[in-house]
Amino acid sequence: MSQVTIDSNEVDIVIAAFHSDLTSFLEEWRPMFSRFHLIIVQDPDLKEDLKIPKGFNVDIYTKSDIEKLFTSSGVSKFSGYACRFFGYLVSKRKYIISLDDDCSPAKDTNGDLVDIVTQHITNLKTPATPLFFNTLYDPYRKGADFVRGYPFSLRSGVPCVLSCGLWLNLADYDAPTQALKPDLRNSRYVDAVMTIPKYSLMPMSGINIAFDREIVGPAILPALKLTKEGKFRWETMEDIWCGLVVKVVCDHLQLGVKTGIPYVWRNERGSAIDSLKKEWEGVKLVEELVPFFQTLKLSSDAVTAEACVTEIAAAIKKGSHSVLDGAADNIVEWVKIRKEFESRVLG
Amino acid sequence: MSQVTIDSNEVDIVIAAFHSDLTSFLEEWRPMFSRFHLIIVQDPDLKEDLKIPKGFNVDIYTKSDIEKLFTSSGVSKFSGYACRFFGYLVSKRKYIISLDDDCSPAKDTNGDLVDIVTQHITNLKTPATPLFFNTLYDPYRKGADFVRGYPFSLRSGVPCVLSCGLWLNLADYDAPTQALKPDLRNSRYVDAVMTIPKYSLMPMSGINIAFDREIVGPAILPALKLTKEGKFRWETMEDIWCGLVVKVVCDHLQLGVKTGIPYVWRNERGSAIDSLKKEWEGVKLVEELVPFFQTLKLSSDAVTAEACVTEIAAAIKKGSHSVLDGAADNIVEWVKIRKEFESRVLG
């Protein structure tokens, strides 16, 4: 790995709490998390008080904090997995690392615990190469370089603003896959990180990601939260939506998205069979969203993520889809509240 | 790996011979190559007769075979690394696997010898997914699947026609990288194969590749052979050119290109310092070629690789670059000779 220096003041670790007792989760992560600031957002549907072990630098946000900013009618936007987005909003630091509370540290191929903070921040602090594919993966990694034929003019890369980590054991499959193949586990540790090329969209998973909040924060919000979604990862759509939006924004602004290491170990989580009984609104929506985003052209006036998502909201409004209309409204509201919130913090 | 059945009649292994004694090379590969047909093309500059161990099903082509088809003035097109292309021309089988004669079998993470034939043909016989990025690499591989959010309509993929393998030990760097970092060795075995997304170009290396000759054969030819190129991989451009052409053709025809496993072990090969004294025509050319190919649009009439490369030749001719003009002429000639040759074989 390239050597990067990590200032603990530039990183917030955001954790969405669905369980009141976070003791064992945080103890497992203590070696990697102890020197960083944690933002824990309690799922507004979770009634009991959180149990947090001592020795962490942590701020906790609950339903009442959400109500102050979004009124009580806005709380449902942040229920379940979406509560983390409230943490993204209140963060004041440059980088956010976001992790589901069903994840444990994974082991790398040498049997060492994976330090997701160091790897994610390394991914974000070294350039990305979306404009040409390097067959030996990340050219900036120790022991690697650009392969013969890689244009020299593109070897300085572009800034990386999003790092998508992966999962061992329980991978991030959707409910149909999970239900059809209940024994499917990911045991392959692929020791690589790579840039997702320009114009290629990917399924972003919120389980284990990091991003540059200052640059792409406006694009990472709970815009598309389906009312029929449950409390299971395999049902959620809001991170998939964010991934499509943020990739389009990055492609437009010449910014990079990486995928690969760091891995986390995902623990077992019930059966997906029940989820199959629901209507698959999310699965159907993706079929519409992908061509929409693949063909979307943003204007040259859009030079910030905020301007890009505002254009995306306007483009959605031109269609006529009730669910997406709501997503467009959510984008506009998010940009507004984010601005208000930032001016209040700075003012 | 997905289980595929490999009919030995559908595979030709093409080897360009730069050394007259191929005994140790072929003995190393015997376990993987013995049941397949080999096409060995002797570098026309190599004077001594080839030494080939017994027990292989092999056809050997020499300078006089090249002269019969291309006259003596055309022989220089096939000197050095380019002699393999003559093997691609005379092959009658569906798949070609092509390997440099400085490669030995690599070992995988379990210490087992890598069977490049099985892995390349598996890559070619399972679909590719260029239209959306799967973060868990090849979704068809055993133990893997499509990640949540991957559109169901794209999960059947597209036919894969090109498999680009990788290198351990001496990686495929260019002369400047090789000269600046003489100790740089690739020791990272990344156990993954993936599709290179649509619209992303890559540096194709001819060291260890396989392709579907019937579908993309017309695109893989020694079109851009620089007269100043030597006999070293780090100087060659013709495979880089082919990679740009074949990827544009695949993107247009909705065909797939994969990269990753299988690896080969590349053995040591002199010093690149001497190569640095030469003029870097190839390096400069790539800077022009990449934007040209990134913006090239082929017409909807071009529904075969042959029609695509014919359009590419015409597009090149519209520019005015003496080196590229020659490449355009070579494409046209290749298509013509390939046709004549095929009709002669069939007739």
XYZ file of C-alpha atoms in Angstrom:
694
model
C 0.000 0.000 0.000
C 1.190 3.524 -0.709
C 2.148 5.283 2.497
C -0.330 7.994 3.371
C -0.503 10.045 6.530
C -3.896 10.031 8.217
C -4.813 13.004 10.366
C -7.475 11.812 12.794
C -9.154 15.223 12.528
C -10.048 14.618 8.902
C -12.000 11.394 9.409
C -15.476 10.696 10.817
C -16.608 7.111 11.197
C -20.375 6.931 10.840
C -22.243 3.970 12.294
C -25.953 3.385 12.041
C -27.149 1.621 15.178
C -29.927 -0.950 14.807
C -29.026 -2.729 18.019
C -28.950 -0.959 21.343
C -25.920 -2.840 22.618
C -22.909 -1.923 20.470
C -20.376 -3.263 22.966
C -19.100 -6.275 21.087
C -19.197 -4.492 17.721
C -17.116 -1.567 18.959
C -14.720 -3.745 20.958
C -13.920 -5.678 17.778
C -13.166 -2.474 15.928
C -11.398 -0.697 18.795
C -7.853 -1.225 17.434
C -8.784 0.583 14.198
C -11.356 3.084 15.463
C -10.033 4.286 18.833
C -8.134 7.308 17.552
C -10.964 8.549 15.325
C -14.185 10.432 15.972
C -17.320 8.300 15.744
C -20.775 9.511 14.782
C -23.368 6.982 15.873
C -26.891 7.514 14.634
C -29.562 5.514 16.385
C -32.280 4.115 14.113
C -35.288 6.288 15.097
C -37.391 3.115 15.348
C -35.075 1.702 18.029
C -36.516 2.558 21.435
C -33.884 1.511 23.998
C -30.902 3.669 24.890
C -27.614 2.770 23.252
C -24.911 0.955 25.154
C -21.485 2.191 24.063
C -18.259 1.005 25.689
C -15.927 3.581 27.244
C -12.837 4.975 25.563
C -14.285 6.199 22.268
C -14.548 9.750 21.028
C -18.205 9.568 20.022
C -21.234 11.732 19.327
C -24.623 10.042 19.402
C -27.624 11.263 17.446
C -31.163 10.080 18.138
C -34.697 10.585 16.880
C -34.989 13.926 18.657
C -31.937 15.294 16.813
C -33.455 14.248 13.510
C -36.788 15.866 14.432
C -35.073 19.166 15.166
C -33.827 19.397 11.596
C -36.510 17.574 9.635
C -39.621 17.845 11.901
C -41.350 14.692 13.019
C -42.823 14.043 9.561
C -39.306 13.876 8.124
C -38.073 11.253 10.569
C -39.232 8.314 8.438
C -36.673 9.306 5.793
C -33.996 8.310 8.270
C -35.451 5.093 9.621
C -33.594 1.806 9.309
C -30.409 1.761 7.261
C -31.072 5.329 6.140
C -30.316 6.773 9.591
C -26.624 6.860 8.676
C -27.365 9.646 6.231
C -28.140 11.886 9.176
C -24.592 11.207 10.302
C -23.295 12.253 6.890
C -25.197 15.508 7.275
C -23.843 16.436 10.691
C -20.240 15.428 9.942
C -17.818 18.329 9.677
C -14.771 16.355 8.610
C -13.347 15.806 5.134
C -13.664 12.032 4.950
C -16.482 9.775 6.074
C -16.105 6.048 6.604
C -19.445 4.290 6.930
C -19.966 0.774 8.204
C -22.948 -1.472 8.958
C -23.144 -2.718 12.535
C -23.272 -6.373 11.421
C -19.663 -6.248 10.220
C -16.545 -7.527 11.963
C -12.920 -6.969 10.974
C -11.864 -9.358 8.202
C -8.522 -11.074 7.949
C -6.278 -10.578 4.938
C -4.413 -13.372 3.146
C -1.652 -13.251 5.764
C -4.180 -13.722 8.570
C -3.809 -10.129 9.785
C -6.840 -8.035 10.710
C -7.747 -5.607 7.939
C -7.506 -1.956 8.963
C -10.383 -0.505 6.966
C -9.621 3.070 8.016
C -6.082 3.064 6.662
C -7.073 1.279 3.460
C -10.122 3.434 2.704
C -8.222 6.659 3.357
C -5.307 5.399 1.250
C -7.773 4.693 -1.553
C -9.153 8.218 -1.239
C -5.776 9.955 -0.946
C -4.140 8.276 -3.933
C -5.360 9.111 -7.434
C -7.918 7.134 -9.414
C -7.555 6.207 -13.087
C -11.026 6.198 -14.684
C -9.868 7.308 -18.131
C -7.919 4.177 -19.132
C -7.921 0.688 -17.622
C -4.757 -0.561 -15.930
C -4.681 -4.361 -16.114
C -2.392 -4.638 -13.062
C -5.067 -2.976 -10.886
C -4.072 0.035 -8.743
C -0.879 1.395 -10.352
C -0.038 3.436 -7.241
C 0.115 0.442 -4.956
C 3.483 -0.783 -3.752
C 4.901 -3.291 -6.244
C 2.624 -2.172 -9.078
C 2.831 0.328 -11.900
C 1.234 1.283 -15.185
C 1.338 -1.436 -17.813
C 3.056 -0.948 -21.196
C 0.748 1.011 -23.464
C -0.855 3.061 -20.698
C -0.803 6.669 -21.958
C 1.786 8.730 -20.070
C -0.495 11.757 -20.123
C -3.047 9.895 -17.998
C -0.626 8.501 -15.420
C -1.205 11.240 -12.876
C -4.840 10.157 -12.590
C -7.710 12.142 -11.072
C -8.764 12.718 -7.434
C -10.503 9.741 -5.862
C -13.615 10.662 -3.867
C -15.329 7.332 -3.202
C -13.924 4.015 -1.986
C -16.265 1.002 -2.095
C -15.085 -1.845 0.130
C -16.129 -5.482 -0.124
C -17.433 -8.280 2.085
C -16.350 -11.727 3.130
C -18.729 -14.419 4.360
C -22.191 -12.939 3.740
C -21.799 -10.898 0.561
C -24.127 -8.130 -0.482
C -26.619 -10.035 -2.591
C -30.230 -9.048 -3.203
C -33.149 -10.920 -1.692
C -33.834 -13.200 -4.696
C -30.186 -14.310 -4.866
C -29.985 -14.664 -1.098
C -33.216 -16.685 -1.002
C -32.334 -18.901 -3.963
C -28.788 -19.565 -2.772
C -28.990 -19.416 1.025
C -25.641 -21.199 1.372
C -23.731 -18.867 -0.941
C -20.839 -17.294 0.965
C -17.980 -15.221 -0.322
C -14.682 -16.743 0.722
C -12.478 -15.273 -1.993
C -10.239 -12.490 -0.738
C -9.161 -10.653 -3.870
C -6.152 -8.591 -2.917
C -6.790 -5.694 -5.270
C -8.220 -2.237 -5.491
C -9.122 -0.666 -8.793
C -10.796 2.314 -10.341
C -14.212 1.808 -11.877
C -13.808 3.192 -15.403
C -15.591 6.282 -16.619
C -19.093 5.640 -17.994
C -19.376 2.342 -16.123
C -22.012 2.276 -13.395
C -21.735 -0.030 -10.396
C -23.976 -1.270 -7.569
C -22.741 0.768 -4.613
C -23.291 -0.874 -1.273
C -23.503 1.217 1.890
C -22.199 -1.640 4.053
C -18.541 -0.610 3.874
C -17.717 2.625 2.070
C -15.729 5.820 2.469
C -16.020 9.095 0.648
C -14.788 12.650 0.468
C -17.692 14.450 2.135
C -16.491 17.882 1.089
C -16.518 16.999 -2.584
C -19.319 14.450 -3.068
C -21.352 14.854 0.124
C -24.249 16.492 -1.739
C -24.703 13.316 -3.829
C -24.924 10.866 -0.941
C -28.372 11.173 0.592
C -31.498 9.053 1.234
C -33.223 10.270 -1.915
C -34.854 7.027 -2.969
C -36.241 5.304 0.065
C -39.032 2.937 -0.846
C -41.828 2.750 1.685
C -42.062 -0.993 1.226
C -38.419 -1.533 2.101
C -37.688 -3.356 5.293
C -34.803 -3.405 7.687
C -32.712 -5.821 5.660
C -29.800 -4.941 3.453
C -31.052 -7.186 0.689
C -34.157 -5.017 0.401
C -32.583 -1.574 0.473
C -32.320 0.662 -2.554
C -31.128 3.972 -1.208
C -27.434 3.128 -1.440
C -27.885 1.703 -4.950
C -29.513 4.974 -5.970
C -26.674 6.973 -4.397
C -24.134 4.880 -6.281
C -25.751 5.656 -9.626
C -25.979 9.350 -8.810
C -22.478 9.683 -7.409
C -20.888 7.786 -10.316
C -22.606 10.011 -12.867
C -21.431 13.041 -10.899
C -17.861 11.716 -10.700
C -17.777 10.909 -14.413
C -18.942 14.423 -15.175
C -16.496 16.131 -12.804
C -13.480 13.920 -13.694
C -13.356 12.356 -10.237
C -12.666 8.733 -9.413
C -14.426 5.834 -7.701
C -12.482 2.808 -6.468
C -13.625 -0.672 -5.516
C -11.918 -3.647 -3.899
C -10.058 -3.813 -0.604
C -10.718 -3.234 2.292
C -12.918 -6.213 3.072
C -15.119 -6.601 6.158
C -16.521 -9.837 7.531
C -20.316 -9.785 7.440
C -22.128 -11.811 10.033
C -25.214 -13.951 9.549
C -28.572 -12.250 9.363
C -31.797 -14.279 9.236
C -33.506 -15.577 6.127
C -34.366 -13.702 2.955
C -37.384 -15.870 2.180
C -39.811 -13.477 3.880
C -38.502 -10.618 1.782
C -39.461 -12.504 -1.347
C -43.136 -12.123 -0.521
C -42.866 -8.364 -0.923
C -43.340 -6.506 -4.113
C -40.033 -5.994 -5.905
C -40.422 -2.332 -6.569
C -36.703 -1.709 -6.090
C -35.603 -4.424 -8.496
C -37.970 -3.096 -11.139
C -36.856 0.462 -10.550
C -33.195 -0.374 -11.187
C -34.152 -1.512 -14.684
C -35.473 1.982 -15.362
C -32.798 3.891 -13.488
C -29.780 2.357 -15.191
C -30.632 3.443 -18.750
C -31.701 6.835 -17.388
C -28.363 7.422 -15.691
C -26.353 5.849 -18.517
C -27.690 8.388 -20.971
C -27.940 11.419 -18.681
C -25.794 14.352 -19.803
C -24.978 17.107 -17.347
C -24.192 20.612 -18.526
C -20.753 22.180 -18.467
C -22.128 24.704 -15.966
C -22.365 21.953 -13.372
C -18.894 22.134 -11.813
C -19.726 20.990 -8.271
C -21.505 17.926 -6.936
C -24.245 20.221 -5.642
C -24.826 21.704 -9.087
C -24.749 18.212 -10.627
C -27.377 16.730 -8.313
C -29.553 19.801 -8.769
C -29.455 19.140 -12.526
C -30.189 15.470 -11.915
C -33.241 16.412 -9.822
C -34.468 18.647 -12.630
C -33.941 15.882 -15.216
C -35.936 13.451 -13.070
C -38.774 15.941 -12.746
C -39.049 16.045 -16.539
C -40.061 12.392 -16.474
C -43.268 11.422 -14.720
C -42.666 8.738 -12.177
C -44.168 9.228 -8.728
C -41.409 7.411 -6.852
C -38.637 9.222 -8.706
C -40.419 12.544 -8.307
C -40.085 12.035 -4.591
C -36.378 11.328 -5.023
C -35.962 14.574 -6.937
C -37.712 16.471 -4.125
C -35.461 14.807 -1.594
C -32.362 15.909 -3.504
C -33.507 19.515 -3.565
C -34.376 19.421 0.131
C -31.039 17.775 0.989
C -29.026 20.416 -0.845
C -30.998 23.137 0.960
C -30.709 21.633 4.434
C -27.051 20.828 3.916
C -26.410 24.466 3.046
C -28.404 25.786 5.983
C -26.693 23.367 8.276
C -23.231 24.301 7.042
C -23.865 28.033 7.322
C -25.173 27.483 10.861
C -22.044 25.517 11.777
C -19.767 28.098 10.223
C -21.849 31.143 11.316
C -14.276 -21.695 -11.916
C -17.390 -22.499 -13.912
C -17.162 -25.940 -15.411
C -16.707 -25.760 -19.157
C -16.001 -28.583 -21.557
C -13.022 -28.005 -23.808
C -12.956 -29.769 -27.147
C -9.306 -29.979 -28.187
C -10.391 -29.449 -31.808
C -11.542 -25.938 -31.089
C -8.231 -24.625 -29.707
C -4.970 -23.639 -31.389
C -2.033 -22.626 -29.244
C 0.149 -20.173 -31.143
C 3.755 -19.718 -30.121
C 6.190 -17.305 -31.685
C 9.662 -18.816 -31.601
C 12.594 -16.460 -31.022
C 14.864 -19.199 -29.763
C 15.660 -22.241 -31.829
C 15.621 -24.631 -28.893
C 12.094 -24.777 -27.493
C 12.720 -27.961 -25.516
C 12.624 -26.604 -21.986
C 9.789 -24.195 -22.777
C 7.559 -26.922 -24.200
C 8.462 -29.464 -21.534
C 7.313 -27.017 -18.869
C 3.996 -26.539 -20.626
C 3.512 -30.183 -21.647
C 0.914 -30.993 -18.948
C -1.359 -28.234 -20.230
C -0.516 -28.262 -23.954
C -0.122 -31.931 -24.873
C -3.703 -32.567 -25.954
C -3.932 -29.415 -28.080
C -2.720 -28.465 -31.529
C 0.268 -26.101 -31.541
C 1.113 -23.599 -34.246
C 4.721 -22.525 -33.916
C 5.852 -19.638 -36.062
C 9.580 -19.133 -36.337
C 10.743 -15.501 -36.260
C 11.860 -15.014 -39.900
C 15.089 -13.432 -38.586
C 15.994 -16.626 -36.715
C 18.281 -18.699 -38.920
C 18.715 -22.055 -37.136
C 16.179 -24.866 -37.377
C 13.793 -25.230 -34.461
C 14.263 -27.934 -31.893
C 10.904 -29.241 -30.740
C 10.528 -32.143 -28.309
C 8.542 -35.209 -29.365
C 4.941 -35.858 -28.393
C 3.282 -32.631 -29.497
C 0.716 -32.159 -32.237
C 2.472 -29.282 -33.951
C 2.675 -27.394 -37.234
C 5.706 -25.225 -37.809
C 5.740 -22.186 -40.062
C 8.921 -20.507 -41.248
C 10.068 -17.592 -43.363
C 9.338 -19.477 -46.585
C 5.688 -19.993 -45.583
C 5.352 -16.269 -44.910
C 6.956 -15.449 -48.263
C 4.457 -17.631 -50.103
C 1.569 -15.503 -48.842
C 3.129 -12.064 -48.491
C 6.108 -12.170 -50.927
C 9.588 -11.495 -49.615
C 8.908 -7.772 -49.196
C 6.064 -8.582 -46.786
C 8.191 -10.736 -44.502
C 9.362 -7.807 -42.349
C 5.774 -7.346 -41.150
C 6.133 -10.655 -39.373
C 9.583 -10.297 -37.893
C 10.169 -10.477 -34.142
C 7.115 -10.640 -31.906
C 4.871 -10.038 -34.898
C 5.536 -13.503 -36.327
C 2.742 -14.870 -34.128
C 0.218 -13.028 -36.272
C 1.063 -15.370 -39.118
C -0.053 -18.154 -36.808
C -3.347 -16.366 -36.208
C -3.830 -16.208 -39.971
C -3.261 -19.901 -40.661
C -5.279 -21.142 -37.687
C -8.537 -22.849 -38.576
C -9.853 -23.350 -35.051
C -12.343 -21.264 -33.115
C -10.099 -20.227 -30.233
C -6.490 -19.095 -30.237
C -4.290 -19.033 -27.157
C -1.098 -17.076 -27.682
C 1.921 -17.130 -25.434
C 5.412 -15.613 -25.461
C 8.242 -18.126 -25.323
C 9.786 -16.479 -22.230
C 6.849 -17.583 -20.056
C 6.695 -20.499 -17.640
C 3.635 -21.868 -15.847
C 2.805 -19.787 -12.766
C 1.632 -21.169 -9.448
C -1.688 -20.120 -7.953
C -2.224 -19.206 -4.297
C -2.491 -22.899 -3.408
C 0.864 -23.620 -5.033
C -0.730 -25.494 -7.950
C 0.427 -24.904 -11.520
C -1.955 -22.628 -13.400
C -3.599 -24.278 -16.398
C -3.811 -21.326 -18.762
C -5.713 -23.274 -21.413
C -8.608 -24.193 -19.142
C -8.788 -20.736 -17.593
C -8.593 -18.807 -20.883
C -11.215 -21.014 -22.531
C -13.439 -20.742 -19.447
C -13.113 -16.959 -19.680
C -14.118 -17.110 -23.337
C -16.960 -19.584 -22.906
C -18.667 -17.797 -20.017
C -20.378 -14.467 -20.653
C -18.815 -11.067 -20.089
C -20.574 -8.151 -18.384
C -19.362 -4.906 -19.988
C -22.639 -3.007 -19.506
C -22.585 -2.718 -15.706
C -19.761 -3.257 -13.228
C -19.987 -6.170 -10.795
C -17.991 -5.356 -7.668
C -17.505 -9.055 -6.811
C -15.601 -9.586 -10.085
C -16.715 -12.431 -12.377
C -20.312 -13.215 -11.342
C -20.223 -16.566 -13.157
C -17.340 -17.899 -11.152
C -17.998 -20.548 -8.520
C -18.822 -18.902 -5.195
C -19.684 -15.556 -6.778
C -22.815 -13.889 -8.085
C -24.237 -10.525 -9.068
C -24.235 -7.965 -6.280
C -27.443 -6.317 -5.012
C -28.449 -3.564 -7.389
C -27.092 -5.263 -10.514
C -29.870 -4.978 -13.117
C -31.534 -8.338 -13.700
C -31.927 -7.576 -17.400
C -28.125 -7.473 -17.771
C -27.352 -10.645 -15.841
C -27.130 -12.882 -18.898
C -24.169 -10.833 -20.118
C -22.719 -10.792 -23.643
C -20.370 -13.224 -25.454
C -16.746 -12.938 -24.362
C -14.278 -12.934 -27.256
C -10.982 -11.858 -25.701
C -9.264 -13.003 -22.513
C -6.200 -11.024 -21.389
C -4.053 -12.931 -18.917
C -1.486 -11.436 -16.540
C 2.139 -11.937 -15.487
C 4.025 -12.739 -12.335
C 7.675 -11.847 -11.758
C 8.556 -9.695 -14.781
C 5.381 -7.756 -15.529
C 4.619 -6.111 -18.832
C 6.031 -2.639 -18.266
C 7.297 -0.289 -20.959
C 10.975 0.510 -21.413
C 10.995 3.732 -19.349
C 9.319 2.013 -16.372
C 11.511 -1.052 -16.775
C 14.661 1.079 -16.978
C 13.717 3.379 -14.093
C 12.636 0.548 -11.812
C 14.804 -2.408 -12.842
C 14.000 -4.255 -9.604
C 10.214 -3.925 -9.920
C 8.675 -7.406 -9.936
C 5.035 -8.385 -9.730
C 4.515 -10.796 -6.877
C 0.831 -10.151 -6.243
C -1.390 -12.963 -7.477
C -4.851 -11.403 -7.700
C -7.307 -14.279 -7.864
C -9.882 -12.572 -10.044
C -11.113 -12.247 -13.573
C -13.320 -9.388 -14.647
C -14.860 -7.766 -17.659
C -13.386 -4.495 -18.845
C -16.394 -2.155 -18.987
C -17.764 -0.770 -22.212
C -16.051 2.434 -23.382
C -12.962 1.735 -21.297
C -9.812 1.050 -23.280
C -6.982 -1.065 -21.906
C -3.352 -1.815 -22.758
C -3.589 -5.276 -24.325
C -0.446 -7.346 -24.004
C 0.262 -10.142 -26.452
C 2.313 -12.070 -23.891
C -0.570 -14.206 -22.634
C -3.920 -13.842 -24.379
C -6.709 -15.887 -25.896
C -9.419 -14.879 -28.305
C -12.280 -16.114 -30.411
C -10.629 -16.135 -33.828
C -13.883 -16.645 -35.699
C -15.423 -13.499 -34.236
C -12.564 -11.045 -33.659
C -9.785 -12.532 -35.794
C -9.996 -9.701 -38.346
C -9.086 -7.171 -35.621
C -5.946 -8.907 -34.394
C -3.200 -8.228 -36.893
C 0.250 -6.584 -37.078
C -1.148 -3.300 -38.371
C 1.085 -0.915 -36.474
C 4.595 -2.223 -36.513
C 7.123 0.522 -35.977
C 10.326 0.114 -37.919
C 12.348 1.321 -34.958
C 10.944 -1.348 -32.677
C 13.320 -3.975 -31.468
C 12.944 -7.517 -30.322
C 11.927 -6.617 -26.800
C 8.441 -6.658 -25.408
C 8.923 -3.300 -23.737
C 9.395 -1.723 -27.154
C 6.524 -3.326 -29.022
C 3.411 -1.462 -30.037
C 1.563 -3.848 -32.296
C -0.324 -5.590 -29.499
C -1.201 -2.249 -27.882
C -2.652 -1.151 -31.198
C -4.608 -4.404 -31.542
C -6.021 -3.921 -28.055
C -7.358 -0.478 -28.873
C -8.867 -1.710 -32.128
C -10.386 -4.881 -30.730
C -11.896 -3.096 -27.715
C -13.552 -0.488 -29.920
C -14.874 -3.318 -32.112
C -16.158 -5.249 -29.074
C -17.836 -2.164 -27.607
C -19.562 -1.563 -30.908
C -20.671 -5.179 -31.405
C -21.717 -5.756 -27.753
C -18.976 -8.293 -27.163
C -16.868 -8.673 -24.040
C -13.196 -8.500 -23.056
C -11.955 -10.002 -19.802
C -8.762 -9.445 -17.858
C -7.195 -11.150 -14.848
C -6.373 -14.810 -14.360
C -4.675 -16.865 -15.795
C -1.217 -15.687 -14.817
C 2.053 -16.834 -16.376
C 5.513 -16.529 -14.865
C 7.726 -14.314 -17.007
C 11.415 -14.971 -16.949
C 14.222 -12.450 -16.864
C 15.189 -10.695 -20.060
C 18.214 -8.384 -20.227
C 18.230 -4.678 -19.518
C 15.902 -2.014 -20.839
C 18.501 0.737 -20.625
C 19.561 0.307 -24.260
C 15.977 0.704 -25.381
C 15.862 4.127 -23.762
C 18.327 5.466 -26.304
C 15.823 4.931 -29.067
C 13.248 7.404 -30.168
C 9.954 6.869 -28.338
C 7.742 6.916 -31.356
C 5.408 4.315 -29.861
C 4.935 6.126 -26.562
C 4.127 9.339 -28.390
C 1.763 7.556 -30.749
C -0.329 6.142 -27.904
C -1.061 9.693 -26.794
C -2.624 10.328 -30.200
C -4.278 6.957 -30.619
C -6.183 6.894 -27.338
C -8.287 10.037 -27.938
C -8.805 8.901 -31.549
C -10.188 5.524 -30.493
C -12.095 6.949 -27.507
C -14.113 9.199 -29.782
C -14.402 6.925 -32.831
C -17.974 6.054 -33.739
C -18.655 3.099 -35.996
C -21.781 2.935 -38.123
C -24.713 0.648 -37.467
C -23.926 -1.054 -40.790
C -20.766 -2.496 -39.243
C -22.087 -5.731 -37.778
C -18.947 -7.878 -38.058
C -15.374 -7.366 -36.872
C -14.312 -7.283 -40.514
C -16.730 -4.471 -41.316
C -15.656 -2.620 -38.168
C -11.930 -2.715 -38.935
C -12.625 -1.686 -42.510
C -14.424 1.390 -41.149
C -11.558 2.008 -38.742
C -9.073 1.889 -41.649
C -11.177 4.413 -43.547
C -11.374 6.705 -40.495
C -7.593 6.577 -40.107
C -7.116 7.458 -43.761
C -9.125 10.640 -43.213
C -6.424 11.848 -40.843
C -2.946 12.454 -42.238
C -0.346 10.586 -40.275
C 2.186 8.594 -42.252
C 2.626 5.841 -39.637
C -1.108 5.403 -39.147
C -1.702 5.475 -42.907
C 0.486 2.396 -43.078
C -1.598 0.781 -40.339
C -4.771 1.462 -42.307
C -3.226 -0.144 -45.392
C -2.212 -3.141 -43.322
C -5.783 -3.577 -42.059
C -7.176 -3.565 -45.580
C -4.511 -6.006 -46.759
C -5.112 -8.281 -43.753
C -8.846 -8.459 -44.366
C -8.213 -9.282 -48.014
C -5.578 -11.955 -47.384
C -7.604 -13.449 -44.565
C -10.551 -13.812 -46.933
C -8.458 -15.294 -49.738
C -6.835 -17.649 -47.301
C -10.134 -18.797 -45.850
C -11.717 -19.360 -49.256
C -8.630 -21.361 -50.287
C -8.882 -23.503 -47.164
C -12.596 -24.028 -47.633
C -12.445 -24.289 -51.451
